[in-house]
mmCIF file of C-alpha atoms and ligand atoms in Angstrom:
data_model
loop_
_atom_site.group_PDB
_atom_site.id
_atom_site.type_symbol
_atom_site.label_atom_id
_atom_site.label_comp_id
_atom_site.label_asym_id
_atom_site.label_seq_id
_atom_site.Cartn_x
_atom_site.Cartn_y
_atom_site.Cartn_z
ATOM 1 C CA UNK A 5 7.814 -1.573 -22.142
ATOM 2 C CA UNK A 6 6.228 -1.998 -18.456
ATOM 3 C CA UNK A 7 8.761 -4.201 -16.374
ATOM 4 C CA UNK A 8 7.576 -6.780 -14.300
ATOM 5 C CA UNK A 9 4.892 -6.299 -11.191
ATOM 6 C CA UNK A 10 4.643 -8.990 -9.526
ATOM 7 C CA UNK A 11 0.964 -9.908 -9.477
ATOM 8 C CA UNK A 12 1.188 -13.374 -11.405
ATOM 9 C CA UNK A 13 1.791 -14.672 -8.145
ATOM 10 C CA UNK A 14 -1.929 -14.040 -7.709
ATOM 11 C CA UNK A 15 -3.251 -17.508 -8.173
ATOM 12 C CA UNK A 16 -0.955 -19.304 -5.736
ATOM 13 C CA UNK A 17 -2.123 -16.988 -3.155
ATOM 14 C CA UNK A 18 -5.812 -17.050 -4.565
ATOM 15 C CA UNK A 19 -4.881 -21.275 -3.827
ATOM 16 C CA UNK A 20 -8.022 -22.824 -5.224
ATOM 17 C CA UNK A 21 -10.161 -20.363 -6.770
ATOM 18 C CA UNK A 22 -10.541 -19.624 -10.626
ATOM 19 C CA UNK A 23 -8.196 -17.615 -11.970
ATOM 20 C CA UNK A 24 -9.781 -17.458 -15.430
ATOM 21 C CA UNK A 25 -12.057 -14.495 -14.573
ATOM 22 C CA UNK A 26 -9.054 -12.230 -13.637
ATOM 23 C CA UNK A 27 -8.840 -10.242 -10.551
ATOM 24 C CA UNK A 28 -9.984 -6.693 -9.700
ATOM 25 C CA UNK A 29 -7.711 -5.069 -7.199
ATOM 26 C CA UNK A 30 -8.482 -1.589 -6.272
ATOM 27 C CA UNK A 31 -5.927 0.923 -4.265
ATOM 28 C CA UNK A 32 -6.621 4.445 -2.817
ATOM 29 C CA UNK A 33 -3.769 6.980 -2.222
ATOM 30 C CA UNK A 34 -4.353 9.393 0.133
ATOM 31 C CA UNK A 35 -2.078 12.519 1.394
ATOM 32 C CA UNK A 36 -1.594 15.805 0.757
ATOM 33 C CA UNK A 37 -0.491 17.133 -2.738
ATOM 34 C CA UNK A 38 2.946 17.359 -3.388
ATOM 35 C CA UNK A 39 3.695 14.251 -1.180
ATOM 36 C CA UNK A 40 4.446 11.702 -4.155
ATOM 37 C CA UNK A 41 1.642 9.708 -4.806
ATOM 38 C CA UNK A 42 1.122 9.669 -8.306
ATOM 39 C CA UNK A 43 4.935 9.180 -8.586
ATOM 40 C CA UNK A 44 4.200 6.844 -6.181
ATOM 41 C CA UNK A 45 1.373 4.623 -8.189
ATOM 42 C CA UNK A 46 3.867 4.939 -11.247
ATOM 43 C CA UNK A 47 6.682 3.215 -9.978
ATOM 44 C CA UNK A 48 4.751 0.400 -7.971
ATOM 45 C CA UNK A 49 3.049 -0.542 -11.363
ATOM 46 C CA UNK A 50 6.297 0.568 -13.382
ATOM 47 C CA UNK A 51 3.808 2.194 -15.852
ATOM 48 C CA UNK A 52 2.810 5.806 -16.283
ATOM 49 C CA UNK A 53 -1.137 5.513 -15.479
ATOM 50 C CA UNK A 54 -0.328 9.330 -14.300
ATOM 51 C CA UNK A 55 1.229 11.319 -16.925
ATOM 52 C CA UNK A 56 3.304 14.414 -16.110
ATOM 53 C CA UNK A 57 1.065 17.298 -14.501
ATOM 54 C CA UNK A 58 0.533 20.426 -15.597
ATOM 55 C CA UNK A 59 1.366 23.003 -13.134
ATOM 56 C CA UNK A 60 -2.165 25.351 -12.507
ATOM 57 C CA UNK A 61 -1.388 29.051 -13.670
ATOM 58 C CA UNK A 62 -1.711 31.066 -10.646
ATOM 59 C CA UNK A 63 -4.964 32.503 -11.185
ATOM 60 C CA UNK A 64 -6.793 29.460 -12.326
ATOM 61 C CA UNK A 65 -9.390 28.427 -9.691
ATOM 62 C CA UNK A 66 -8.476 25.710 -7.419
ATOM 63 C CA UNK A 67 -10.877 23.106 -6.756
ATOM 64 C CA UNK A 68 -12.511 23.794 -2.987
ATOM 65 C CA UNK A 69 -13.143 20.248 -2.102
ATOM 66 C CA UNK A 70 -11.540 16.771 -1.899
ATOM 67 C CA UNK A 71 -12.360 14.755 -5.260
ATOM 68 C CA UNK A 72 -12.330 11.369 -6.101
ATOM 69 C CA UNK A 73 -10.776 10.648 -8.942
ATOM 70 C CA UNK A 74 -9.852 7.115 -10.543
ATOM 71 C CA UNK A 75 -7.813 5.344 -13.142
ATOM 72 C CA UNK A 76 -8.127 2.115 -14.093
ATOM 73 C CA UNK A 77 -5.750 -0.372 -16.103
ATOM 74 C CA UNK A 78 -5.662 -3.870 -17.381
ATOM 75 C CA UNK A 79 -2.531 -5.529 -16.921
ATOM 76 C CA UNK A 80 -1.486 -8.924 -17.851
ATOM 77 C CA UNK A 81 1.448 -10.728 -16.532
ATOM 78 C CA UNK A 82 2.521 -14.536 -17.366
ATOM 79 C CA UNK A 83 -1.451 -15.158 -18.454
ATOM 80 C CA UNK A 84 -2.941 -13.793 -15.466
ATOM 81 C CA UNK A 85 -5.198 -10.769 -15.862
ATOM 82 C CA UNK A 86 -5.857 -8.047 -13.375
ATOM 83 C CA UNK A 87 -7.734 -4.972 -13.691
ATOM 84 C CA UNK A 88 -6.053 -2.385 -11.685
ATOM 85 C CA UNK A 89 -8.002 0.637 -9.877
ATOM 86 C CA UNK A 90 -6.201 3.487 -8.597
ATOM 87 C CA UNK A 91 -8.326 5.841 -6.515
ATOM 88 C CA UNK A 92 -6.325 9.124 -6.282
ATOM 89 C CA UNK A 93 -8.168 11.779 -3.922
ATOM 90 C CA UNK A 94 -6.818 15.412 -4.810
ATOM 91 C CA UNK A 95 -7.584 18.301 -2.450
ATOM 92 C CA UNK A 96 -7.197 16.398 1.172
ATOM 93 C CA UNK A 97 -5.321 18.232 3.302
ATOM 94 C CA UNK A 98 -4.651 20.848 0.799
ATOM 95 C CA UNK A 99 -7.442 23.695 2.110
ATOM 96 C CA UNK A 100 -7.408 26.325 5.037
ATOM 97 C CA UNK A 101 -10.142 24.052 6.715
ATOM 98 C CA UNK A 102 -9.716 20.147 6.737
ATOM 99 C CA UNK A 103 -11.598 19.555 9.201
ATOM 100 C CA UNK A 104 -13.870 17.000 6.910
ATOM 101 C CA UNK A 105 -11.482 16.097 4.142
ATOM 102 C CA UNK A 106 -11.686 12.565 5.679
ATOM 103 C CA UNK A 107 -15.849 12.888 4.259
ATOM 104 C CA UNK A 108 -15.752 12.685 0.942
ATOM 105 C CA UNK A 109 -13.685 9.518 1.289
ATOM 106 C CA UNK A 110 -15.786 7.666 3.495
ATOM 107 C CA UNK A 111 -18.482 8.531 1.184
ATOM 108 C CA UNK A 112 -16.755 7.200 -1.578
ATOM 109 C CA UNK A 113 -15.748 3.635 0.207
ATOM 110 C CA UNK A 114 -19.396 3.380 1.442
ATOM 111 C CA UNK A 115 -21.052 3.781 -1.504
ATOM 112 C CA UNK A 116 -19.127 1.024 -3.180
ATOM 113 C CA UNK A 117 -19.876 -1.281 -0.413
ATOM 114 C CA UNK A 118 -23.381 0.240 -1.110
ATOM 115 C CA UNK A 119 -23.306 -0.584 -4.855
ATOM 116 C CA UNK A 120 -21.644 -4.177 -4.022
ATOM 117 C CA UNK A 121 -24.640 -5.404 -1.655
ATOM 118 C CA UNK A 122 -26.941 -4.295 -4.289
ATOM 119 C CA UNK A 123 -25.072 -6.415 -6.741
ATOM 120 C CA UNK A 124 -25.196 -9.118 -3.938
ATOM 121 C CA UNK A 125 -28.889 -8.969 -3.748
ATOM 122 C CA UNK A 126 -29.520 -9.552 -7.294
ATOM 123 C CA UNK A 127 -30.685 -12.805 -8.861
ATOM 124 C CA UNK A 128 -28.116 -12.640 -11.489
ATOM 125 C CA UNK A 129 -25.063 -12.832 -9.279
ATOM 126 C CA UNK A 130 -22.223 -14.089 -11.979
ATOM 127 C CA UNK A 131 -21.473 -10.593 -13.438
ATOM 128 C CA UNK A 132 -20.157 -8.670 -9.733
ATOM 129 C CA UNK A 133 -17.816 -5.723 -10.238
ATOM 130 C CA UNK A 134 -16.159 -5.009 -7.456
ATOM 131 C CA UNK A 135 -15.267 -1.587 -6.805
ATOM 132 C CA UNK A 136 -14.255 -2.113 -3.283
ATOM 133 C CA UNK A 137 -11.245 -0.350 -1.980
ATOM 134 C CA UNK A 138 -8.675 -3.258 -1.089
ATOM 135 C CA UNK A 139 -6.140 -1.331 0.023
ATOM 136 C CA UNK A 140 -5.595 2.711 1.380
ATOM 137 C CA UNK A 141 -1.984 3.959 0.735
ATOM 138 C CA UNK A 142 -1.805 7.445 3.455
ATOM 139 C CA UNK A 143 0.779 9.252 3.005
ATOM 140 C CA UNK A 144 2.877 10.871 5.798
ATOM 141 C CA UNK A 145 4.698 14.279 5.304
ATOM 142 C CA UNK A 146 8.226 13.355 6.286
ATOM 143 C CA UNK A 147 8.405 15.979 9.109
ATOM 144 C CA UNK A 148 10.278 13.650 11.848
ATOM 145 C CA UNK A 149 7.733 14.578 14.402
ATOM 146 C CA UNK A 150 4.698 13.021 14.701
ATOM 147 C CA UNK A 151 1.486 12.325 13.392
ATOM 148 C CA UNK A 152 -0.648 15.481 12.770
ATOM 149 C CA UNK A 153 -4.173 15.644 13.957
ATOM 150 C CA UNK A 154 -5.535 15.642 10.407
ATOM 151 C CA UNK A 155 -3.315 11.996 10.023
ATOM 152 C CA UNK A 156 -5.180 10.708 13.380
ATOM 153 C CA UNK A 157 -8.746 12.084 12.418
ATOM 154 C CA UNK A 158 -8.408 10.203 8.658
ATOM 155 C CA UNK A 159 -7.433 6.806 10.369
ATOM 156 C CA UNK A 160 -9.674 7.340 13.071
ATOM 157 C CA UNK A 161 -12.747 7.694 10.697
ATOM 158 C CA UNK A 162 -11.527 4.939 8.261
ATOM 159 C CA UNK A 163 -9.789 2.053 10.038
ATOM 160 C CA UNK A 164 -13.098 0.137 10.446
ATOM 161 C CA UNK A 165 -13.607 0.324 7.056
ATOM 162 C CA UNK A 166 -10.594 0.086 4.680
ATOM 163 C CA UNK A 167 -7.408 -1.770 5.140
ATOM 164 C CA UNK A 168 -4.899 0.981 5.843
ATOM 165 C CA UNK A 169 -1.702 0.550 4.801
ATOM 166 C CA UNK A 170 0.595 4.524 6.706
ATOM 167 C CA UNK A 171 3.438 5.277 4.696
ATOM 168 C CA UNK A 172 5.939 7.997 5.145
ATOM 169 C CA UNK A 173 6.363 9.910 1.970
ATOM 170 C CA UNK A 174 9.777 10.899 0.291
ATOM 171 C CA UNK A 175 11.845 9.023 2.571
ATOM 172 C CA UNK A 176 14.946 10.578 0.921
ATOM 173 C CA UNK A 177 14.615 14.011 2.915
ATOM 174 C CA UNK A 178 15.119 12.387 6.110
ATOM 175 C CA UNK A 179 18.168 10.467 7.559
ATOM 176 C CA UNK A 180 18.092 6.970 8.249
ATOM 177 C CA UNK A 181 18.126 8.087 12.045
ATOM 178 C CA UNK A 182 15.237 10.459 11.750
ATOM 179 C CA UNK A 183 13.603 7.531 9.897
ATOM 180 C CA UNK A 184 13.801 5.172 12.878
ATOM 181 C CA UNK A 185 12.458 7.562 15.399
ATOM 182 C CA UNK A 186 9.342 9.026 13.026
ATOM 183 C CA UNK A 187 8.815 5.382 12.639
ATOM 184 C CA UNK A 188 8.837 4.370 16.573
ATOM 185 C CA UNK A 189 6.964 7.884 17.058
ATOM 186 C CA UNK A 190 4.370 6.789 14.222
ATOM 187 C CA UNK A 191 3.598 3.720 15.679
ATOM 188 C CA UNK A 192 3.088 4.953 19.200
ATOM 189 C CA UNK A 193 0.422 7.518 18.127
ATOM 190 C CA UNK A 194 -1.339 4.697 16.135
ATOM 191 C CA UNK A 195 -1.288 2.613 19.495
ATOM 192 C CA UNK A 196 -2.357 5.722 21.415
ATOM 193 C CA UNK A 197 -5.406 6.541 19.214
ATOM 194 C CA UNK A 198 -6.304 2.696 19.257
ATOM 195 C CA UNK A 199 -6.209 2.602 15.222
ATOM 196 C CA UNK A 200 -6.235 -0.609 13.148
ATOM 197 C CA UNK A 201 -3.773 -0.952 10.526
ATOM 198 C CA UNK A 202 -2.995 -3.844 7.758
ATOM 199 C CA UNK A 203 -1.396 -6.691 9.287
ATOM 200 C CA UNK A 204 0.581 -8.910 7.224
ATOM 201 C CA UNK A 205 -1.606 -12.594 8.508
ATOM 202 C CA UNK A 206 -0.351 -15.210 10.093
ATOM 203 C CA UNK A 207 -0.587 -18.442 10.532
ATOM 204 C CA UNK A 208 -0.717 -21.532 12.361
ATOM 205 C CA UNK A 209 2.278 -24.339 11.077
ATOM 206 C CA UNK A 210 3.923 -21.935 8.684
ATOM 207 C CA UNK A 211 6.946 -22.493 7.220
ATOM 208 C CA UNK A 212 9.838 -20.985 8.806
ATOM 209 C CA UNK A 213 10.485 -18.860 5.632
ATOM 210 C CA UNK A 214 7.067 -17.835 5.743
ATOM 211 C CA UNK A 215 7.080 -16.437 9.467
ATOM 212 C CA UNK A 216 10.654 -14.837 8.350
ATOM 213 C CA UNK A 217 8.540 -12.770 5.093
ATOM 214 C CA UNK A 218 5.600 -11.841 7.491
ATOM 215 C CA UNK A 219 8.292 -10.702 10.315
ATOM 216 C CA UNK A 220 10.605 -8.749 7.435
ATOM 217 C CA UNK A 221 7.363 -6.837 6.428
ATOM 218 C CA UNK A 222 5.761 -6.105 9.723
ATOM 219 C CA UNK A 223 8.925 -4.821 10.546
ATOM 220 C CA UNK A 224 8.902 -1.867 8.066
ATOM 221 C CA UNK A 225 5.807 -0.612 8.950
ATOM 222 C CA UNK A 226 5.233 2.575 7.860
ATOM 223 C CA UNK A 227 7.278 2.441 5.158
ATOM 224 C CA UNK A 228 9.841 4.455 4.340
ATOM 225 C CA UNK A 229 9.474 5.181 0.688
ATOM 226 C CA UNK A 230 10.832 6.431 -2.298
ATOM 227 C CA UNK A 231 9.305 7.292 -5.679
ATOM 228 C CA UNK A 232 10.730 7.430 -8.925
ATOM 229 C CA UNK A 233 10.768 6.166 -12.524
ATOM 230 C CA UNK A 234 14.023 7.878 -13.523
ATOM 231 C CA UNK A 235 16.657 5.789 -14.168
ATOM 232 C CA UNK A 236 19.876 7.426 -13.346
ATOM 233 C CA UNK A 237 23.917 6.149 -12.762
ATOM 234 C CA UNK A 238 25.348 5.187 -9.935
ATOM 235 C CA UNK A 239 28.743 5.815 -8.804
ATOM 236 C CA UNK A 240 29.841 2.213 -9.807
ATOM 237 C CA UNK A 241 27.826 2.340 -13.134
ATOM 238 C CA UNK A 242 24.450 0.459 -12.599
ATOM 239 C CA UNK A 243 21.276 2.353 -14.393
ATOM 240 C CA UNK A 244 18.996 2.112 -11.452
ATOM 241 C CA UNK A 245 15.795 3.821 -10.609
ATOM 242 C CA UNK A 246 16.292 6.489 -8.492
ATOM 243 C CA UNK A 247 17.042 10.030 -7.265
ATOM 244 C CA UNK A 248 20.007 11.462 -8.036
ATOM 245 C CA UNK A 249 21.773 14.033 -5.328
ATOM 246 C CA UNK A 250 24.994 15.553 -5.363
ATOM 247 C CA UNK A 251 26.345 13.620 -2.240
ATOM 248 C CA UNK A 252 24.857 10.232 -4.256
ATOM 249 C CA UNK A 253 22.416 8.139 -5.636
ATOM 250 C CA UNK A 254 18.727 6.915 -3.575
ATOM 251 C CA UNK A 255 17.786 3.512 -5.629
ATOM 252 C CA UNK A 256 13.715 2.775 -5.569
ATOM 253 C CA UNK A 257 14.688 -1.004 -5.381
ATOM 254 C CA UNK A 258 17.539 -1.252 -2.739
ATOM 255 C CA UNK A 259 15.959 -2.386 0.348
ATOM 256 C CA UNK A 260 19.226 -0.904 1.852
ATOM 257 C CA UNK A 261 17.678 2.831 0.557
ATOM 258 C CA UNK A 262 14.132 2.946 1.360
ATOM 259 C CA UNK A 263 11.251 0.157 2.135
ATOM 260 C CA UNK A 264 9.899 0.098 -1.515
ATOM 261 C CA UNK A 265 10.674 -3.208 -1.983
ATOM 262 C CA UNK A 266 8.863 -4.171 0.945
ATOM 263 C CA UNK A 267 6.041 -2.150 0.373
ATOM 264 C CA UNK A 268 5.751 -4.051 -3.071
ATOM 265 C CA UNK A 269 5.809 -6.962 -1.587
ATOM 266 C CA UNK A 270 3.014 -6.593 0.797
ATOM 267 C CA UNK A 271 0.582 -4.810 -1.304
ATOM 268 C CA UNK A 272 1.434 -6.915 -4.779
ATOM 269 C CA UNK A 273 3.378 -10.151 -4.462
ATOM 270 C CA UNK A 274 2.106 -11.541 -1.470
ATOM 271 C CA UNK A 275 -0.694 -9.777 0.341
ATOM 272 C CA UNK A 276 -3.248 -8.598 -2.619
ATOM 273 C CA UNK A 277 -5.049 -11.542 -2.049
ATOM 274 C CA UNK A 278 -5.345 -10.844 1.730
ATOM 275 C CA UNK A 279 -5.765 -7.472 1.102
ATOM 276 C CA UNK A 280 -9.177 -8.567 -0.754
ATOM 277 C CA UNK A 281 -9.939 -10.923 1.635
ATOM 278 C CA UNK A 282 -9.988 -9.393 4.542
ATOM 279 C CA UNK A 283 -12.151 -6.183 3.158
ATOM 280 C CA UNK A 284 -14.575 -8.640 2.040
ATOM 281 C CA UNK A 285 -14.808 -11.085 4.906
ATOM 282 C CA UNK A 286 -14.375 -8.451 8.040
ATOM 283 C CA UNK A 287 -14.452 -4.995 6.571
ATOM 284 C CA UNK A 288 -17.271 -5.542 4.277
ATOM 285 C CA UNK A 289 -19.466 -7.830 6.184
ATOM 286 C CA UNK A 290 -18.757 -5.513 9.500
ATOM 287 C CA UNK A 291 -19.941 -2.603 7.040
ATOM 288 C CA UNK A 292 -23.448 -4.666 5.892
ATOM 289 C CA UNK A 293 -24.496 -6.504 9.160
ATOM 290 C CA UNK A 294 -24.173 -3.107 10.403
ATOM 291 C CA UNK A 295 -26.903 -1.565 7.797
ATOM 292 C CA UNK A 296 -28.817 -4.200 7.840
ATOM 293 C CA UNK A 297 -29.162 -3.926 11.638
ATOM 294 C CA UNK A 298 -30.033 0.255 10.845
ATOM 295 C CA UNK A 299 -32.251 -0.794 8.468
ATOM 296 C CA UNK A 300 -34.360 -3.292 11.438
ATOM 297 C CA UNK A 301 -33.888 -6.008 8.789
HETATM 298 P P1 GDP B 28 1.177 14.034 -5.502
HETATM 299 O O1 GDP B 28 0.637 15.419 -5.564
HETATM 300 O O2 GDP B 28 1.087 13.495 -4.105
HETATM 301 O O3 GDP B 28 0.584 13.109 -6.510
HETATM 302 O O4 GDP B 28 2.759 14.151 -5.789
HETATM 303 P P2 GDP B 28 3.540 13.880 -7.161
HETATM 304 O O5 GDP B 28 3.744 12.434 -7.402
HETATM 305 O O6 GDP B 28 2.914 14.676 -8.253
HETATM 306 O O7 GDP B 28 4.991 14.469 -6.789
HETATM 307 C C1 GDP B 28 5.177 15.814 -6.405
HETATM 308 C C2 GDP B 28 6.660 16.183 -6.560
HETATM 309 O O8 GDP B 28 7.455 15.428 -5.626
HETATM 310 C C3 GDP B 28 7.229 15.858 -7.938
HETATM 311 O O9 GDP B 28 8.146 16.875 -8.263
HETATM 312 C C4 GDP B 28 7.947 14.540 -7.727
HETATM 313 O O10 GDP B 28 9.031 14.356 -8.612
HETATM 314 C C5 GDP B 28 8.454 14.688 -6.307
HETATM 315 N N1 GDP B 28 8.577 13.374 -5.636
HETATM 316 C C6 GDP B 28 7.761 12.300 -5.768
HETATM 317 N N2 GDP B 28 8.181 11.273 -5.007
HETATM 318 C C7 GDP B 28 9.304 11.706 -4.372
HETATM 319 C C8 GDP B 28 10.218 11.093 -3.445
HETATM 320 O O11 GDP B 28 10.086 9.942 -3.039
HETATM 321 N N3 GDP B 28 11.261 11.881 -2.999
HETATM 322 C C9 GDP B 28 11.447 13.156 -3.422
HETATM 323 N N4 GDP B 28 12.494 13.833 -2.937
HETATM 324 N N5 GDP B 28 10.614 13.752 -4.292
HETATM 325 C C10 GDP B 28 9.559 13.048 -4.772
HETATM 326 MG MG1 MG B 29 -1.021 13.349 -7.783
#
């Protein structure tokens, strides 16, 4: 039985639009293997769209390039319809030479803006799938230092063209010290390297609990996360989801733990609709006027 997401909320932040079509939403995850992301996608959505993998034998041949692989789901929550899109990108960062393992993914997130003009340009315009990326999930190996030059080159090439959203994988291998300086140390680099990242919107006469949300959020970035669809026992009895160590218990949902919550909350309850905004109104339209002005159209 899949729990509940959070996405019915969609229609007060879509405000007037239709809601009867449903939404398309489409993520990308993006790190290398072993970081978490299919756990990851699993507990956002509280639904296994990635079942268990097999491990390779050792002498099976390993794929020699980043691939682009996605699932997609319809979901349904309180009458509202959305057909999810994970893009999962196995291989980056995994090879002796990643020098392009950002390529393939720029590809990717061109060619659907490629495949969405041409659906623009058409006379019959009412039957648009968009494939879009909304959102890019990169992972951060929780090493405490700072970003690695592969991190900076993948931002660097993408920033202009998908709303990146850094996040520092398996949170639960750090302290909460090391957590706060990574973060700080994160953030510098991104300044450094002049790289765009999601920012939560905001805006003029808000509500004071609205400014509070956007501040909570902002404040997280890159989120400190924790994956897992295990439900295990705390100390005082609660089934939780979670990872159980022999000094304790790491819950998924206590903000107190890791930013999950947060995370959530930005990508699903509050910010999807941004999220699809924003690559279609500056991302997007960046992306076309730009080939159009190649093109000497
Ligand atoms: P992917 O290759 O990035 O998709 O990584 P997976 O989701 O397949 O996870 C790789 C391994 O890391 C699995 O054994 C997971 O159980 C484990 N893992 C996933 N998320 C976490 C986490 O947040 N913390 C810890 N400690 N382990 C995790
Ligand atoms: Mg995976």
């Amino acid at each position: 039985l899949m729990g509940y997401v959070g996405f019915a909320n969609l229609p007060n932040q879509v405000h007037r639009k239709s809601v009867r079509k449903g939404f398309q939403f489409t993520a990308m995850v993006v790190g290398e293997s072993g970081l978490g992301k299919s756990t990851l996608v699993n507990t956002l959505f509280d639904t296994p769209l990635y079942p268990p993998k097999e491990p390779l034998p050792p002498h099976a041949e390993r794929p020699s390039t980043v691939a682009i692989e996605s699932i997609s789901a319809d979901i349904e929550e309180n009458g509202v319809r959305l057909r999810l899109t994970v893009v999962d990108t196995p291989g980056f960062g995994d090879f002796v030479n990643n020098e392009e393992s950002w390529k393939p993914i720029v590809e990717s997130i061109e060619s659907r803006f490629d495949s969405y003009l041409e659906q623009e340009n058409r006379v019959n315009r009412s039957k648009i799938v968009d494939n879009r990326v909304h959102a890019c999930l990169y992972f951060l190996q929780p090493t405490g230092h700072a970003l690695k030059p592969i991190d900076i080159e993948f931002m660097r090439r993408l920033h202009t063209k998908v709303n990146l959203i850094p996040i520092i994988a398996k949170a639960d291998t750090l302290t909460d010290e090391e957590v706060t300086d990574f973060k700080a140390r994160i953030l510098a680099d991104i300044a450094y390297h002049n790289i765009h990242i999601f920012q939560a919107p905001t805006y003029e006469n808000e509500d004071e609990e609205a400014i509070t949300e956007v501040e909570e959020i902002t404040s997280k970035i890159p989120f400190a996360v924790v994956g897992s669809t295990n439900i295990v026992h705390t100390p005082d009895g609660r089934e939780v989801r979670g990872r159980s160590y022999p000094w304790g218990v790491i819950e998924v949902d206590n903000e107190d733990h890791c930013d999950f919550v947060k995370l959530r909350q930005m990508l699903i309850r509050t910010y999807m609709e941004e999220l699809r905004e924003y690559t279609n109104d500056v991302l997007y339209e960046n992306w076309r006027t730009e080939k159009l002005l190649s093109m000497g159209v």
